[in-house]
Amino acid sequence: MGPLRENGELLFFPIKNEEEAIIFVNGKRLVLNDGLAHLTLLEYLRGLGLTGTKLGCGEGGCGACTVMLSCYNTVKQRTVHRAINACLAPLYSVEGMHVITVEGIGNQHQGLHPVQETLCNSHGSQCGFCTPGFVMSMYALLRSSKEPPSHEQIEESLAGNLCRCTGYRPILDAFRIFAKTDNTLYSYNASTNTSGDAKVICPSTGKPCDCGERVGNDSKDIGTSHPVYKPLSFSEVDGSFYGNRELIFPPELLSRKPHPLYLTGPRGMSWFRPLNLQDVLDLKSRFPDAKLVIGNTEVGIETRFKSIHYQVLIAATHVPELNILRVKEDGLEIGASVTLTELVDTLKQCIAQRDAHETSACSSFVEQLRWFAGIQIRNFASVGGNICTASPISDLNPLWMAARAQFNIIDCKGSVRTVFAREFFKGYRKVDLRHDEILLSVFLPFTRQGEYVKEFKQAHRRDDDIALVNAGMRVFLEQKDDAWSIVDASLVYGGVAPVSLSAVKTEVFLKGKPWTLQTLQGALQVLQHDIIIAENAPGGMVEFRQSLTRSFFFKFFLCISYNIQQKTQVLLGLPNSYKSAVDPYKRPSSKGVQSYECPLNGTAVGLPVVHLSAKLQVTGEAEYADDIPMPSNGLHAALVLSKKPHARIHSLDDSAAKAVPGFQGFFTAKDVPGGNDIGPTVNDEELFASELVTCVGQVIGIVVADTYENAKIASKMIQVEYEELPAVLCIRDALRAGSFHPNSERFLQEGDVDKCFSSGICYKIIDGEVQIGGQEHFYLEPNSTLIWTADGGNEVHMISSTQAPQKHQKYVSHVLGLPMNKVVCKTKRLGGGFGGKETRSAFIAAAAAVPCYLLRRPIRITLDRDIDMMITGQRHAFLGKYKVGFSQEGKILALDLEIYNNGGNSLDLSFSVLERAIFHSDNVYEIQNVRIKGNVCFTNLPSHTAFRGFGGPQGMLITENWIEHIARVLGKRPEEIREFNFQKEGYVLHYGQKLEQCRLQQVFNELKESCDFDTSRKEVDKFNSLNRWKKRGVAMVPTKFGISFTTKFMNQAGALVQVYTDGTVLLTHGGVEMGQGLHTKVAQIAASALGIPVNSIFISETSTDKVPNASPTAASASSDMYGAAVLDACEQIKSRMAPVAAKNRHTSFSELAQACHMERIDLSAHGFHATPDIGFDWRCGKGKPFNYFTFGAAFAEVEVDTLTGDFHLREVDIVMDLGNSLNPAIDIGQVEGAFIQGLGWCVLEEVKWGDPAHQYVRPGHLFTQGPGTYKLPTVNDIPLKFKVSLLKALVQKCIGSPLCGESFPAH
């Protein structure tokens, strides 16, 4: 940037940089050109072709974009290695640093890094989209740690990474081999065997084992042994090396001094990086509206999702005065640019080195920051940025206020003033800073003798979640004889008002009062009226949040009281049963157990073969749709979406969009060459809305431009005039309005319900309602399509992230008016699907097809996470109304059930989802008299769609609610009612299908034995009797799930098998690999059928020009159907090869293949399979909709804090009947992942639409549009003990993905 001042005057014109702006990426020196100030590091890396770093959310909430950033700290004389979110880091912010991506640590050709290899061999990668992020988080931890990290450090380092597939257990197991439990275990003496038969102590588990001690990067035996990795070397510059090919820190950067930067970006954007405080102040004087950035964790969100454009950005990262961290005698001085990670490290040093009474505030900050965002955010975000954002739900601001912190503020003239934190926050996102001022530093005083500071936070999820309510509390006590009096108190709450709020009246009440239970009661009464949350407050849950304000203070009182009691032996009258309310949450490392049989039958089938793409996924080499290189003449697309839930379109104006640089066109319904009507079952949707919009997010048109950023800007400039119409926004609204999709009612009856109810045979008749919310799929890979024309526009080809390539082919051919034989859709792999990419991905590809076809140019469309969540549909919300009659013993006699699902604004698959819910509304229970009526509600929300279980989970969940209701009425345990009513072999279900191969009782018995249910229940009862505020509960729940598409014609599959003369096999089938291991299982079947190794089989992609008319990969039936089709093709080839094999002795399959070729034998075969003997007739309500059933049962033990609602799963035990598993390791991974996904659905993930239940959200709009507001389970939400067992099998059964402890296979 050169000097900013000359002769004391500020220079206002761009100045040429004195040196090149550089960055090292994976050891390579790159020059950063001017004009890139708008780019993030992620965009830059992907532009270099380093596509292993993924865009999952764009807001730093999923960790898919994690890279390691290394820079040399001249003060500490060492290199700092940190994991960061590349999606938030501005490109120029990492100038002069070294970035290492997943491609930089290992690959298939040069060898895998130990982190990659252990994750691969531990089945820790399913869909693989999140995998590079996990690898880099772990890698950064290892490089930055001199000693092997602890289990706690490993789990904390992964808390900022999300996985939707695995359930985290195999990832944790993989990385535990890098952990230590005891330093002595790593000494040479620890592994010395002196007794001959004594076992070595494993450094990973701390227990005797046979693994021996292993050090190094040669990992050939991983999977069969239990290696333990330690650093090969460590230096202050390069960190720890775990392999001999680690990238060193570039020597050039060691000697290179930072220099000022002045760089630019589009639309007049300027990026400054001053090196001293005076230059910062001068720039602030010249540009009063300039935004100071450190980690960009807030500004990045504003620019990406709120379309805020900042003309001038000042990077204050290299200013020494803003980076001070000085421990003084009376407190800690913290520069505004200090990162949160640096702050925590310093606070921990203070705690270790100073008297305990001085560091009460320090301990509170450390504990609060432990749950603050992910470690990637903490590594980059700054103290000053977090303060000045002035978020009303800030976790730290209430603590600064309570802890008597002072903020030092400096103006452009160098004058410094000091403001107490309590006086700094003036309103919503408003602080006491003038345009010519910046926050210089923070002073945190040490606490005094008798002074206590405590933090509180309650959120949906413990890790990386915004608070529902948080608080910082401080009390200063003075002892007089055996009594304590309150000298001063501070209670500050977040999440209760537009600004962090002090409970002033309560503070006044407390001063001078004795610290007694009577004072506590009085304070709680004052507090009830002191902090009042408005009824329409953003976030809702007002009553609960209001109760948290009092619960926090009650906990604070207990915490301080027990502390006093422990130190002084002064008794304050608190019973021991209260103590659990203040016991700090210390999560031990989770433990997983997997139990299954591996048949030794000499074939690949049944073996726990590692996912075929695992090595590609752990190295970032696996290609997804958005990773495919863009053709040179390609364009990017952005959708123009409705902003109204129900309205008539009056006009469209694209004049402003045309002025955007790079704009190439805006296309609407009038431009569609073929049909504008689309739909998977009935054509009740429009590709582009022509006259009416029926939901927020409905596609009105599509804009294409030279870059995605320009397309996005132009799409927001399309002006749409509406005439608003009344909207129906939820199921209850639909019921009141009679709003249903046409012909969507279903009715099923068995026996005579009315007669049973009126006969007097029922001991009791109960009724009730069950309301079930939706769930976002949150596949880590957003919807993406690259589409292009060929042969002068006569053909259309696309690569799409879809579970149903045939639907993409069909939609595109329809809207373009082309025959299907001229449209090809290919899918390599998906970064997760879960049903969400079965139908709702097709209209996105079809929309992009229109400009592609008309302009004859390739088009790429990849949805941002917020758009994807808003427009592609979710799991159906359901409402169930039940009436149940039963005997005094608990025998279920009659069920009368009405169920409704929220279909949204088009039918999509909602009708089929309703049908499956009806089929599964008995779960596993005998009911002689059944009447079920269902209907699909039409609402003005985006169309809801398939999701793992496809209505089955909702039907069973309603059932389990009335089972619990019966148990409460009879005073029995629900498990008794469940087992008493189990279906048995030969039972005829309410839809006429006879139950065969029913092993439900065996599953349940094995689970009872495995979890020792009776003992667990007694231990829980004992715990509950001893603890007033924390309670535990146990439950066992069984399930059955029908395997097949309930629409008969979809139960068919095709495959193409081709044998080459070298003995290798190319296999193609109609199924899509999305992490569930379908390709791996199918390859195992082919290898077993042909008698060759699995590595001789290659599955390239799923393509509509290889296998036509394929059903979607769904319904948990794909392994069955495509496996059978492949087997059919293999058998054909074998039969052709048999005569040649009989004539000659061949030493290998390749010799046989060559001999057959010389004999002109066809070595290619098309296989086909149609599921036999299924079908259902709704006219008579009888049939056999399912080929067979899978059975499962789960045990869970949960601990709940009754004061806050905080909970954790102590233990989960699952038993599944899957017959003879094709691949038990993959199947167990599906069970674990589905359970955690179900856990999220039931207790963490809340979809919030603008409806009567969420009046703070604009009508019809989605509030939960990303990981910032929609919370998936993280690594710290999995059970502490997690056991999954596969029942010993008699027959092969398919496993989709059991959900929520119940065998709900994936649809």
Short mmCIF file of N, CA and C in Angstrom, two decimals, residues 16 73 192 211 224 233 267 311 414 596 621 716 899 1065 1076 1121 1214 1266 1281:
data_model
loop_
_atom_site.label_atom_id
_atom_site.label_comp_id
_atom_site.label_asym_id
_atom_site.label_seq_id
_atom_site.Cartn_x
_atom_site.Cartn_y
_atom_site.Cartn_z
N LYS A 16 0.63 2.36 -5.40
CA LYS A 16 1.12 1.05 -5.81
C LYS A 16 1.75 0.32 -4.63
N ASN A 73 4.43 -16.04 13.92
CA ASN A 73 4.22 -15.04 14.96
C ASN A 73 5.59 -14.54 15.43
N THR A 192 7.42 -51.89 27.34
CA THR A 192 8.37 -52.99 27.55
C THR A 192 7.65 -54.14 28.23
N CYS A 211 -2.28 -54.44 20.57
CA CYS A 211 -1.91 -53.64 19.40
C CYS A 211 -0.43 -53.30 19.36
N THR A 224 -6.87 -53.82 10.55
CA THR A 224 -6.70 -55.14 11.15
C THR A 224 -5.97 -55.04 12.48
N SER A 233 8.29 -35.73 14.55
CA SER A 233 9.16 -34.62 14.95
C SER A 233 8.31 -33.41 15.25
N ARG A 267 -16.98 -3.01 -8.26
CA ARG A 267 -17.95 -2.03 -7.75
C ARG A 267 -17.29 -1.04 -6.78
N GLN A 311 -17.97 -0.55 0.65
CA GLN A 311 -17.01 0.02 -0.30
C GLN A 311 -15.58 -0.08 0.19
N GLY A 414 -6.47 10.42 18.08
CA GLY A 414 -5.62 9.75 19.06
C GLY A 414 -6.10 9.88 20.49
N TYR A 596 -21.54 -57.66 14.97
CA TYR A 596 -22.09 -58.32 13.79
C TYR A 596 -21.24 -59.52 13.43
N GLU A 621 -10.24 -35.82 -3.64
CA GLU A 621 -10.19 -36.05 -5.08
C GLU A 621 -11.52 -36.49 -5.66
N LYS A 716 -31.43 -10.22 -8.07
CA LYS A 716 -32.06 -9.40 -7.02
C LYS A 716 -32.55 -8.07 -7.56
N ILE A 899 -55.09 -38.77 9.98
CA ILE A 899 -53.77 -38.18 9.82
C ILE A 899 -53.76 -37.23 8.62
N VAL A 1065 -13.90 -55.46 -14.84
CA VAL A 1065 -15.34 -55.36 -15.12
C VAL A 1065 -15.80 -53.92 -14.92
N GLN A 1076 -24.58 -44.14 0.87
CA GLN A 1076 -25.15 -45.32 1.52
C GLN A 1076 -24.42 -46.60 1.16
N MET A 1121 -32.76 -54.41 -5.37
CA MET A 1121 -33.14 -54.39 -6.78
C MET A 1121 -31.93 -54.35 -7.70
N ILE A 1214 -28.94 -50.38 20.07
CA ILE A 1214 -29.85 -50.69 18.96
C ILE A 1214 -29.59 -52.10 18.46
N GLY A 1266 -30.17 -21.89 7.33
CA GLY A 1266 -28.76 -22.27 7.32
C GLY A 1266 -28.36 -22.80 8.69
N LYS A 1281 -22.45 -43.75 25.25
CA LYS A 1281 -22.24 -45.15 24.90
C LYS A 1281 -23.19 -45.47 23.75
#
